[in-house]
XYZ file of C-alpha atoms in Angstrom:
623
model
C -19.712 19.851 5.584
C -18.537 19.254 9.312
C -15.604 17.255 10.056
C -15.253 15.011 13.137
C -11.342 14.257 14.428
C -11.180 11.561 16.807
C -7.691 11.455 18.578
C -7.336 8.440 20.625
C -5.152 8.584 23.508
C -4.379 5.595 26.015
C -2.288 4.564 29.274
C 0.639 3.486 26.952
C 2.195 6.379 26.428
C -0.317 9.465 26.015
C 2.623 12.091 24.851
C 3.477 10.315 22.133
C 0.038 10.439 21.144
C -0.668 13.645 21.263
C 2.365 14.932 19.943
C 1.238 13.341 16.635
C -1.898 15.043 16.836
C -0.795 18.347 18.117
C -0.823 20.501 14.817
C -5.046 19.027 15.206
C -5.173 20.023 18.928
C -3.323 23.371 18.490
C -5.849 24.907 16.435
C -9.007 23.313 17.634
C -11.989 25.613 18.748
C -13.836 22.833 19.671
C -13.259 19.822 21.574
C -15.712 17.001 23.727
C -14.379 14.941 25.951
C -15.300 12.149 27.795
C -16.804 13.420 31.383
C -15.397 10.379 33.731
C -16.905 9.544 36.785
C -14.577 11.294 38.884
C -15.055 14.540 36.574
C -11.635 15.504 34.451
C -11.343 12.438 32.208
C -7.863 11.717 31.707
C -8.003 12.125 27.677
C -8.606 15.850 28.794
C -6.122 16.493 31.184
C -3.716 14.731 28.995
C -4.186 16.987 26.029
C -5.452 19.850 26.983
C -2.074 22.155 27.568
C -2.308 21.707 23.617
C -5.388 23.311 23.298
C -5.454 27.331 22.686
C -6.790 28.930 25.844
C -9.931 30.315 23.667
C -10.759 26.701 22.567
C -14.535 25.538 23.827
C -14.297 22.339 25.402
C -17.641 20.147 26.003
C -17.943 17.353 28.298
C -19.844 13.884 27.426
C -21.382 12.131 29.740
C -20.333 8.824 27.862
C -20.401 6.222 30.810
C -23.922 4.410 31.364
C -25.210 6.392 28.372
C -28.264 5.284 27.119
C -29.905 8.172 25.220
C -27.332 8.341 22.258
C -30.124 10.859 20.198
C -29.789 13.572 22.877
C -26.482 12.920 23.174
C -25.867 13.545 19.728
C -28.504 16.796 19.558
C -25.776 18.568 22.087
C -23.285 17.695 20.344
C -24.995 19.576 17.219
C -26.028 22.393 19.129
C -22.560 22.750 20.034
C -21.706 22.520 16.240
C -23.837 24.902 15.049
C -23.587 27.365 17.342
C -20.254 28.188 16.566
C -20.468 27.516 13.195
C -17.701 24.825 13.412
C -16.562 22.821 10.800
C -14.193 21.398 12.643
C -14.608 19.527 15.909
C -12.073 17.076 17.534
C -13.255 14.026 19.735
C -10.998 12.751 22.482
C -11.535 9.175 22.973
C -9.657 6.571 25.657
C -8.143 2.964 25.502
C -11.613 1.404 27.014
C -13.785 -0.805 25.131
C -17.015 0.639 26.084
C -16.147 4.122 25.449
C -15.165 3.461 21.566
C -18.529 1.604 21.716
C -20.256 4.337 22.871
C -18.201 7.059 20.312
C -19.369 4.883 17.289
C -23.010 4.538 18.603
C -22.944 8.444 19.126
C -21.392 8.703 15.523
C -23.997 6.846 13.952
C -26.514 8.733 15.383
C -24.957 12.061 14.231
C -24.815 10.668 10.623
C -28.596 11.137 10.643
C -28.348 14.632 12.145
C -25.173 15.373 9.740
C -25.762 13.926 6.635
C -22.747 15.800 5.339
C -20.616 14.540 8.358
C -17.095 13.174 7.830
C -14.621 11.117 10.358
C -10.970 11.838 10.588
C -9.019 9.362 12.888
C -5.617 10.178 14.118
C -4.393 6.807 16.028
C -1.332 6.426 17.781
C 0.944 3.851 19.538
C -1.153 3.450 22.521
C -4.242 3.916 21.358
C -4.021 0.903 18.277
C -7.602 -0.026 19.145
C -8.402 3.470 17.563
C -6.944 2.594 14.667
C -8.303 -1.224 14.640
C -11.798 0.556 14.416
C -11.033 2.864 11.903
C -9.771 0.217 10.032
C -12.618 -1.827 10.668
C -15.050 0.226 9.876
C -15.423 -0.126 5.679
C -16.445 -3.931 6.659
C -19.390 -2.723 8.264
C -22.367 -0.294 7.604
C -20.655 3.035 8.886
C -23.649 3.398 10.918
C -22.839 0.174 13.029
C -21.228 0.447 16.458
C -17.705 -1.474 16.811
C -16.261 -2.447 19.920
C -12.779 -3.681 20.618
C -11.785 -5.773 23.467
C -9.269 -8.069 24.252
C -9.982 -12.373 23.366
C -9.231 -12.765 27.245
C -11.316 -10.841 28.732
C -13.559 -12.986 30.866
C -16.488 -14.231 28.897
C -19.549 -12.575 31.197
C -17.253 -9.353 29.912
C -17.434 -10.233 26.265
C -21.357 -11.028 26.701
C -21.794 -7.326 27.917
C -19.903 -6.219 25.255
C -21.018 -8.186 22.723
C -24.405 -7.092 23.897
C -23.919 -3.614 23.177
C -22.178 -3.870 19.840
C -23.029 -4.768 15.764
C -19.163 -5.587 15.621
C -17.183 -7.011 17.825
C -13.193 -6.895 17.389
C -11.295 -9.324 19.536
C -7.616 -8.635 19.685
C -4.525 -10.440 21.647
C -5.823 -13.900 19.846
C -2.480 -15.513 20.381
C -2.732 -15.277 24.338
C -5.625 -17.751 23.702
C -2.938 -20.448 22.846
C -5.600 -23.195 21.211
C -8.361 -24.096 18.636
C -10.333 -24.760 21.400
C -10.981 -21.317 22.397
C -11.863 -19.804 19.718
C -14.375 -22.609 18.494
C -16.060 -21.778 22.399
C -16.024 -17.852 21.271
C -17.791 -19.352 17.810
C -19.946 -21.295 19.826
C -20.783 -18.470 22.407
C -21.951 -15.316 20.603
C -25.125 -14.946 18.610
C -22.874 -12.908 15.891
C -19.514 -14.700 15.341
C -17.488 -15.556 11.999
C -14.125 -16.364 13.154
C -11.344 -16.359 10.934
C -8.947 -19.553 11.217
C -5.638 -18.207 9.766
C -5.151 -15.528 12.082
C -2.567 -13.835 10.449
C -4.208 -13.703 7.090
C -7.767 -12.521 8.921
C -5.783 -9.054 9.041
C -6.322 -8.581 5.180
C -9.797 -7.970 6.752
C -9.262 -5.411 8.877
C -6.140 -3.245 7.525
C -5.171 -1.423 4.542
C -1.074 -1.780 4.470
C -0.589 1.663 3.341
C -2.190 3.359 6.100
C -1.492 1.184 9.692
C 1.537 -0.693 8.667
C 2.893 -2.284 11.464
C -0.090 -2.453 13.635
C -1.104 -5.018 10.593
C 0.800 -7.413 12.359
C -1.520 -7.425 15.963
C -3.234 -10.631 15.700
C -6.954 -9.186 15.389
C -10.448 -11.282 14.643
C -13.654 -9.671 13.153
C -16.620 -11.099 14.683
C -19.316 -10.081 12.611
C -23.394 -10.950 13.130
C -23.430 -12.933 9.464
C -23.106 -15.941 8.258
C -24.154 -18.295 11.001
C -22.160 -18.466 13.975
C -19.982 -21.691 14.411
C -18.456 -22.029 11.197
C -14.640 -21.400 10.607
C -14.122 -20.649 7.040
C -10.465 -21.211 5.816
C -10.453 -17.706 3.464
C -12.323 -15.015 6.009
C -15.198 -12.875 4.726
C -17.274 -13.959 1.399
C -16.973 -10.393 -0.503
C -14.378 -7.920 -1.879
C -12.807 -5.660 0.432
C -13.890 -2.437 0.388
C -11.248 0.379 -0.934
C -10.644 3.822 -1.561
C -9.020 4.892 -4.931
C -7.626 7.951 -5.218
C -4.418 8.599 -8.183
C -3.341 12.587 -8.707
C -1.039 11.894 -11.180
C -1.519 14.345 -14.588
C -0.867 12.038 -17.378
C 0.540 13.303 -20.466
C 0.696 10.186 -22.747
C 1.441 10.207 -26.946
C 4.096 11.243 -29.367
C 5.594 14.651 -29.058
C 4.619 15.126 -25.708
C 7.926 15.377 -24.512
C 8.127 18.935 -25.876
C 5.906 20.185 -23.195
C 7.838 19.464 -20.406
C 9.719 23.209 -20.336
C 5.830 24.352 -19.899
C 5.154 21.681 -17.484
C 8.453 22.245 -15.107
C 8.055 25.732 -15.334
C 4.258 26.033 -13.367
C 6.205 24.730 -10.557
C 9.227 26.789 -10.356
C 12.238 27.953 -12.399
C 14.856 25.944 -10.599
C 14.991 22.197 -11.683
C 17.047 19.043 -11.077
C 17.211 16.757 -13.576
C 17.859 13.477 -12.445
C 18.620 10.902 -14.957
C 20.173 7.592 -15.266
C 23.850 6.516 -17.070
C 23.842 8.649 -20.066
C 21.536 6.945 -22.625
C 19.384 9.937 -23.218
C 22.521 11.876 -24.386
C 23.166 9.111 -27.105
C 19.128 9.223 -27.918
C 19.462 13.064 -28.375
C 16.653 13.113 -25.676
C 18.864 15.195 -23.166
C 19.621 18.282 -25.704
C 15.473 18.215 -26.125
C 15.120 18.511 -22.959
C 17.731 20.720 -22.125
C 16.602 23.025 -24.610
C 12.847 22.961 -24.326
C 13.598 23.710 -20.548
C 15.753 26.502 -21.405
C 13.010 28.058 -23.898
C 10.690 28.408 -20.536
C 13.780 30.237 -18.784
C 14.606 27.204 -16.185
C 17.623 27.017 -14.425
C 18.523 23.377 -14.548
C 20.817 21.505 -12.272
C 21.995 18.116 -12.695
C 22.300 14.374 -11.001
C 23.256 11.568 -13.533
C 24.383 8.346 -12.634
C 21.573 6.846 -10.900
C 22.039 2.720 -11.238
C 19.100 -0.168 -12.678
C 18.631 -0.501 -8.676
C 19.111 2.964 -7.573
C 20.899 3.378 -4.928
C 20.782 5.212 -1.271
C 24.105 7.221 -1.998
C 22.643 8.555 -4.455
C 19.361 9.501 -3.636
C 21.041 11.577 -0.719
C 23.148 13.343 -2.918
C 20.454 14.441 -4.775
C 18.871 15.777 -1.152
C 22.015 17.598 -0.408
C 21.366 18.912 -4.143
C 18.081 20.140 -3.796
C 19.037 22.165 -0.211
C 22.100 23.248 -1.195
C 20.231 24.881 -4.553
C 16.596 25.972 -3.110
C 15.602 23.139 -6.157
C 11.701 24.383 -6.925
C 10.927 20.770 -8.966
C 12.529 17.828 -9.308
C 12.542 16.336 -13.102
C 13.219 12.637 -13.362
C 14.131 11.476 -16.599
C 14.124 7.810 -17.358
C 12.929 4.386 -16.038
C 11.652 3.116 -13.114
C 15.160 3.574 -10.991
C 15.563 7.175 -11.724
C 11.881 7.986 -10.927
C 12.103 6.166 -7.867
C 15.003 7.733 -6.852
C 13.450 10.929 -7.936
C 10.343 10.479 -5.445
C 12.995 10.072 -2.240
C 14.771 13.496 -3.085
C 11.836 15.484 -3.623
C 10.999 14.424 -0.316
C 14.578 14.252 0.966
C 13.988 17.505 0.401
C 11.850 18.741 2.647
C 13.185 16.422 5.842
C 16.351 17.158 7.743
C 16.878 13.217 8.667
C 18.450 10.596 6.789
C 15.791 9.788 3.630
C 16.683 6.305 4.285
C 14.478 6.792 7.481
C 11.465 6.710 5.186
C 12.214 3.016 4.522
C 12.086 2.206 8.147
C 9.031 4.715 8.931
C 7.395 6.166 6.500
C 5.343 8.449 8.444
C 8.423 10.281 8.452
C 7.789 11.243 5.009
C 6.523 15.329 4.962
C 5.657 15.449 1.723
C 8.010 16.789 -0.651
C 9.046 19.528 -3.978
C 7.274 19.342 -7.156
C 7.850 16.301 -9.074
C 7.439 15.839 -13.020
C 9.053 12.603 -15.156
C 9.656 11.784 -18.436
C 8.952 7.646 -19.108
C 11.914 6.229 -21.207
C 11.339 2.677 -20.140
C 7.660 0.535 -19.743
C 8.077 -1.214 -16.622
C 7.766 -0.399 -13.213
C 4.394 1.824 -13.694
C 6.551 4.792 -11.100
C 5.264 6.943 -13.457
C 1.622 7.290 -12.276
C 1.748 5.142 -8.298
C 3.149 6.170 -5.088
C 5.682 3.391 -4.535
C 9.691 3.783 -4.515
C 12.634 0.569 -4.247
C 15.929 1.664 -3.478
C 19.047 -0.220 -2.133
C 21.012 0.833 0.657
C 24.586 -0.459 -0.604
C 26.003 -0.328 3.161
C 23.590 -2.454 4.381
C 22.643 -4.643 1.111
C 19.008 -3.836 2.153
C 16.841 -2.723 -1.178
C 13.691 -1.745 0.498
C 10.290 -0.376 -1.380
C 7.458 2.035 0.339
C 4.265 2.983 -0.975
C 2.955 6.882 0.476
C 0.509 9.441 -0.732
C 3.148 11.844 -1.411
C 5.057 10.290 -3.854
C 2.928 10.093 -6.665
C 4.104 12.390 -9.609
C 2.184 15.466 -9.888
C 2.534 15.160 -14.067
C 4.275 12.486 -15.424
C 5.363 12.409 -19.603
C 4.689 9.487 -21.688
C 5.856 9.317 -25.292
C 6.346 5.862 -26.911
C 9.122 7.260 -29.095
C 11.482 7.423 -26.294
C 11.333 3.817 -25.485
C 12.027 2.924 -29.297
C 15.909 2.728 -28.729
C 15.400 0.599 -25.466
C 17.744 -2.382 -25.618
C 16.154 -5.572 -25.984
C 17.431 -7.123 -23.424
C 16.147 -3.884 -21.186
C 12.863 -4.038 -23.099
C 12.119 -7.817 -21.762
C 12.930 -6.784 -18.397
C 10.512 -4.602 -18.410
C 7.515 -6.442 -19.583
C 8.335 -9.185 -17.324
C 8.028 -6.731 -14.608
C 4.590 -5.244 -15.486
C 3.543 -8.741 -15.988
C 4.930 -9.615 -12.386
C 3.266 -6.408 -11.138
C -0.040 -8.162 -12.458
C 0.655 -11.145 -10.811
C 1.244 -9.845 -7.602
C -2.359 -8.346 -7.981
C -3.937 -10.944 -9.673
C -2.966 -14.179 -7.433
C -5.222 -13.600 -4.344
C -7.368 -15.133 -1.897
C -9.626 -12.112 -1.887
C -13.198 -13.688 -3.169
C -15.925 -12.209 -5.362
C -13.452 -10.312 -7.701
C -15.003 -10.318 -11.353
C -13.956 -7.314 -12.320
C -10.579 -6.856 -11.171
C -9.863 -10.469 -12.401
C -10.885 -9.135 -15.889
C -8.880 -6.235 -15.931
C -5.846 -7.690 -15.153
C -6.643 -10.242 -17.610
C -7.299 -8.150 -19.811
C -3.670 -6.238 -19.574
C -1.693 -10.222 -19.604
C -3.101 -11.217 -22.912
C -2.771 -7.543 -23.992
C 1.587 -7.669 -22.900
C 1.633 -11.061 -23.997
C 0.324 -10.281 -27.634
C 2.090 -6.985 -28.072
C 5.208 -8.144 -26.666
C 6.616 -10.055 -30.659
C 5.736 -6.995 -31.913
C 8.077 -4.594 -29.405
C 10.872 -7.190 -29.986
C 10.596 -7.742 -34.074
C 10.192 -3.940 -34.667
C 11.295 -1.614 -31.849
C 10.204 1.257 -33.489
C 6.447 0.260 -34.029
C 5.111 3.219 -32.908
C 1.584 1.433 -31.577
C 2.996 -1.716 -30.309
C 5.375 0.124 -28.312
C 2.251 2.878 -27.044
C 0.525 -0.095 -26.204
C 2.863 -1.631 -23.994
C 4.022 1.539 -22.267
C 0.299 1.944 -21.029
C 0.060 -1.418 -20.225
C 2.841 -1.201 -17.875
C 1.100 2.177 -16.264
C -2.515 0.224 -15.689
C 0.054 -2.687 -14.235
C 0.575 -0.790 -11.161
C -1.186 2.870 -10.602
C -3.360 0.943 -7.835
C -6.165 0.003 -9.961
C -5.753 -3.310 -10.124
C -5.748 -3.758 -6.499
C -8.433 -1.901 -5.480
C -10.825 -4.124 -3.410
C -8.021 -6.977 -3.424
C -5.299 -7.884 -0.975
C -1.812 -8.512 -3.159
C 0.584 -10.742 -2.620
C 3.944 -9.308 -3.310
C 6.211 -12.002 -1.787
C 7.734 -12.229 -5.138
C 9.073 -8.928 -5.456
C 10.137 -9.412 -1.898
C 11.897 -12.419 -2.955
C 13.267 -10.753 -6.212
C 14.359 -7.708 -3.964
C 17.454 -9.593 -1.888
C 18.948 -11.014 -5.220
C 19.038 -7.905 -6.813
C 20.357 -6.373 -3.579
C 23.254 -9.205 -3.432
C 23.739 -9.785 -6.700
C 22.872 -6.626 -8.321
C 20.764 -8.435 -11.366
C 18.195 -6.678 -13.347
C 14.895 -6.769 -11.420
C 12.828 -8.058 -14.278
C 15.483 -11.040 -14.652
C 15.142 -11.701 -11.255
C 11.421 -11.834 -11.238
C 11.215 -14.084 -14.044
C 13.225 -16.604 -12.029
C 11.202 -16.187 -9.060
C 7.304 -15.737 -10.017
C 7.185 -19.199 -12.013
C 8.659 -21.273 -8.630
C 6.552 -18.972 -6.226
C 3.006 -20.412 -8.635
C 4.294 -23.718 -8.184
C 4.658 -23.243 -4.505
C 1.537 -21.775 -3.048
C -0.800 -23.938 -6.240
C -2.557 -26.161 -3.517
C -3.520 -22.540 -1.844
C -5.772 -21.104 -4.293
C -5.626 -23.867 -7.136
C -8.707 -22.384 -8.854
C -7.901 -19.061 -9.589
C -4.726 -20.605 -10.916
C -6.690 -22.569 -13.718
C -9.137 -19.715 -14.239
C -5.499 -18.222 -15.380
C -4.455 -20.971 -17.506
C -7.830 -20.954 -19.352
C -8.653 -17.391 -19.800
C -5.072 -16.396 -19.907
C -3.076 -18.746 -21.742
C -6.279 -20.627 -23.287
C -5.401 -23.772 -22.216
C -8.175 -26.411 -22.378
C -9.815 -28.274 -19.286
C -10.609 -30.732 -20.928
C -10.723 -33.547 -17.672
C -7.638 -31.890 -15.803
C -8.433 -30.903 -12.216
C -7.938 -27.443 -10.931
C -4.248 -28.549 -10.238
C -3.259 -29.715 -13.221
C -4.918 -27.104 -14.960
C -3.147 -25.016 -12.852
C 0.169 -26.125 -13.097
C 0.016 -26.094 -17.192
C -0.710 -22.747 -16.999
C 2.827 -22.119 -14.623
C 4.448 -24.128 -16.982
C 3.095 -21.939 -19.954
C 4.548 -18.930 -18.192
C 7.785 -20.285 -17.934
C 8.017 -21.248 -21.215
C 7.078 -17.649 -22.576
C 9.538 -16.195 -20.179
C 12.780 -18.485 -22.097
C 10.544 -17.612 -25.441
C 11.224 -13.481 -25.261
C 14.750 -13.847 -23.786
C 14.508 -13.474 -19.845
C 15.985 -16.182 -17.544
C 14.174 -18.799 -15.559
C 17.147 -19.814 -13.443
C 19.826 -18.209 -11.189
C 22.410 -20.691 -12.305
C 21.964 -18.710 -16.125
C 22.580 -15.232 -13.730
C 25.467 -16.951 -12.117
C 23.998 -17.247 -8.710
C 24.600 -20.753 -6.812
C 23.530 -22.031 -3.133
C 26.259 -19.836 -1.158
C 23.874 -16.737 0.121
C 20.352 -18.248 0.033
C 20.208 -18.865 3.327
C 21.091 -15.501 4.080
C 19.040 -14.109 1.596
C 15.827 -15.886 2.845
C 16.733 -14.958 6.309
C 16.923 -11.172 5.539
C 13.582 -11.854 3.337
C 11.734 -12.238 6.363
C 13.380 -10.533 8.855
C 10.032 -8.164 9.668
C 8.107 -11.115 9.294
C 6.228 -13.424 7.007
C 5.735 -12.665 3.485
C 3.137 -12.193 1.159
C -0.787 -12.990 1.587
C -1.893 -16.330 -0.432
C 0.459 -18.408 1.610
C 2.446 -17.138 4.859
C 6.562 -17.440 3.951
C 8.658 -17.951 6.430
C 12.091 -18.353 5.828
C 11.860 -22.040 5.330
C 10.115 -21.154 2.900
C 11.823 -18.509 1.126
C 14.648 -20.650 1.209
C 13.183 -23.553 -0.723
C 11.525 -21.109 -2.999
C 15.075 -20.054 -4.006
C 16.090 -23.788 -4.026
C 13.619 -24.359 -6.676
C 15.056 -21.031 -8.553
C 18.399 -23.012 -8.743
């Protein structure tokens, strides 16, 4: 297998750039470059003091190219000479040129079957990183090109010209309608989007180019028939990639296992736990001593809060230095695993962890981390998501990254039988929300993923009596811990673009007002249905039917939908959570403010844009 890395670098500012790729550059043996007219292209001579002085370096002849296939048979030659597996591509800010390194690509995937593509973008190269992005819309073997909507339009017609794809980007210099419809009108191979902002669901996976999601790009694509300006973007699932490394240890009496588990990692643990509860449930001394049976030197941080806090999260960090901690052992619910994720990773970074929140590239990975599940809620246990509150700030933030997904996580049902009730509702509300989030979507053609999630709210909703007549049935409660894991390990949103405004929504409360999450939630989700219904009023009465199983009968999609909101809220009051912020003791004081930080990055969520106007009379309805 040979490995292409294509570092983009730009007129921005090119250091930046390649100091994020420089662990790539500094151990590259082989490198091609773009041969400019004038000879040295400036990729090259921006890069190449990172390069090790032994490194071959082969020059393209990119501009005017016409014969891609010998193009393609040097850069093979080159390849297998050297038995590479490795070779990087420098690529610059110009249209044509990415044009030209996808054309070349696809050509090399015939050559290569076994050929893989490794983009590292950066902040002046985001067109890079648009056409990575891009990329899974297309056949890979299409060429992209990227060029800016006001570019003059004999400019475009070249482009366009040379390309399967064509990416527009700075839309909103274009000012009107009436531009875009001539670009519809124009090209042989436009779809425009007409919600520009949600058209980026199409070209961006949040998890990896957060923050360039917010560039204003179009997709211009050579099917369905040019001229038309659909109101939801591309007919078809997005296309995904699903990969979840967490070892799941699920059933009774596998808590005794997690001396042997701890102890393939390293003999020095933290255990990090919440406010004592697992000392009542006798669950701490079987810990304690199954950990010292496998010779573990444990070290402690209690305390941490239902919406675990930023204090403590760094004192576990200082922990973890000041100790040489080899694995980090969270034991409880969603809050001490979250907080349990930051340290291990805290761990290995000498900033602030709470820079994570604000860039998570900054994240380095992190120690070992194993849990044991005492509460069915957040699904922490098996994603790579973390929610903590900075109390200085009254910011509770949440993060999703590769590297903090549990390497083994423990989940036996038996420790959730002494759950309060009250904590117990909580948490199904929040799995159920978690569904939600996943489930309410503008993201056509999504049979499957609708049936799974389906499949887990009837499943919640007919377990849930059970939990709450008899907390110690053993299967009820087995069946609604897992339930809670499927919620949220990133199954349910593979292929889909999620909402999440909700949780957004629920996150300032909490941060104000310092109510349980799941209570907050359950005040929020049913107003947030009845607010964005007219947006996608179908797959709300697909939800009261196959969910609730609520006749048609002659209702419209609307009404349909809206019994099915009303359904919710009624189960909600029926298990015991709240449905109103008066019953938390919130009034009108801070919901401007609340709202207002909401959306301070921006609009939220997916199936309707919120602004704070909106936010605000979400929370008005909450009232």
């Amino acid at each position: 297998m040979v490995k292409l890395i294509l570092i983009g670098t730009g007129p921005g500012e090119p250091d930046l750039l390649t100091l994020r790729a420089a662990r790539y550059l500094r151990k590259a043996r082989l490198v091609f470059a773009p041969l400019a007219r004038s000879g040295e292209s400036r990729a090259y001579r921006t890069v190449k003091e990172f390069l090790p002085k032994d490194t071959q370096v082969v020059f393209l002849p990119f501009h005017d190219q016409e014969d891609f296939v010998a193009l393609a048979r040097e850069v093979v030659e080159a390849i297998s000479s050297g038995h590479h597996k490795e070779a990087v591509f420098l690529v610059l800010g110009d249209p044509l040129l990415y044009s030209s390194f996808f054309r070349l690509f696809s050509v090399l995937r015939t050559l290569l079957p076994d050929l893989t593509l490794e983009v590292i973008p950066g902040i002046s190269a985001f067109q890079l990183a648009a056409a990575y992005a891009t990329l899974p819309l297309t056949q890979k073997e299409e060429v992209l090109t990227l060029a800016p909507a006001t570019l003059p339009e004999d400019r475009l017609r070249a482009l366009a010209g040379l390309s399967d794809t064509l990416v527009l980007y700075k839309l909103t210099a274009l000012k009107d309608r009436e531009r875009l419809e001539h670009l519809a009108a124009a090209f042989p191979l436009c779809l425009l989007g007409e919600d520009l902002g949600g058209v980026n669901r199409l070209t961006f996976s949040p998890s990896s180019f957060e923050g360039i999601s917010y560039l204003s790009l179009l997709v211009l694509k050579k099917h369905p028939p040019h001229g038309t300006i659909p109101k939801e973007g591309v007919e078809t699932m997005e296309n995904f990639e699903f990969h979840n490394p967490t070892r799941v240890l699920f059933g009774k009496g596998t808590t005794d296992r997690v001396g042997e588990v701890c102890a393939g990692f390293g003999k020095r643990v933290l255990l990090v736990y919440g406010g004592g509860s697992i000392k009542q449930t006798g669950l701490y001394d079987r810990i304690q001593q199954n950990l010292t049976q496998h010779n573990l030197e444990v070290f402690e941080l209690p305390g941490i809060k239902p919406n675990p806090t930023l204090s403590k999260v760094r004192e576990g960090v200082r922990l973890c230095k000041e100790k040489n901690i080899e694995v980090v052992l969270a034991v409880g619910g969603g809050s001490v695993l979250d907080s349990a994720k930051i340290i291990a990773a805290g761990a290995c970074y000498e900033g602030d962890p709470w820079d994570f929140f604000i860039d998570k590239s900054k994240i380095p990975g992190r120690i070992p981390l194993v849990t044991v599940l005492t509460l069915a809620a957040t699904g922490s246990e098996m994603n790579h998501n973390a929610v903590i509150t900075n109390e200085a700030t009254k910011e509770k933030l949440g993060l999703g990254h590769p590297a903090l997904f549990p390497d083994v996580s423990i989940l036996d049902p038996e420790n959730t039988f002494t759950v309060p009730k009250d904590h117990t509702v909580y948490g199904i509300v929040d799995m159920m929300a978690h569904v939600f989030e996943q489930y309410f979507h503008k993201t056509p053609e999504t049979p499957l993923q609708d049936r799974l999630a389906e499949s887990i709210m009837k499943t919640i909703i007919e377990y849930t009596p059970r939990v709450l007549e008899n907390p110690k049935d053993y299967d009820a409660r087995a069946t609604i811990m897992w339930c809670g894991t499927l919620a949220l390990n990133h199954l349910l949103e593979a292929g889909v673009e999620g909402d999440w405004s909700s949780h957004d929504i629920e996150h300032e409360l909490s941060a104000f007002y310092d109510i349980p999450h799941g209570a907050g939630l359950a005040i929020v989700f049913p107003q947030w249905m009845m607010y964005v219904l007219d947006e996608i009023p179908g797959k709300f009465a697909q939800f009261a039917e196959r969910v609730w199983g609520i006749p048609r009968a002659n209702q419209s999609d609307e009404e349909l939908g809206r019994a099915g909101i009303e359904r919710t809220r009624q189960w909600f009051r029926e298990i015991g959570a709240p449905t109103t912020l008066r019953e938390v003791g919130i009034g009108e004081e801070l919901l401007e403010t609340m709202a207002e930080k909401a959306t301070k990055r921006g609009p939220l969520g997916s199936v309707k844009k919120l602004k704070k106007e909106d936010v605000l009379a979400i929370l008005r309805m909450c009232l």
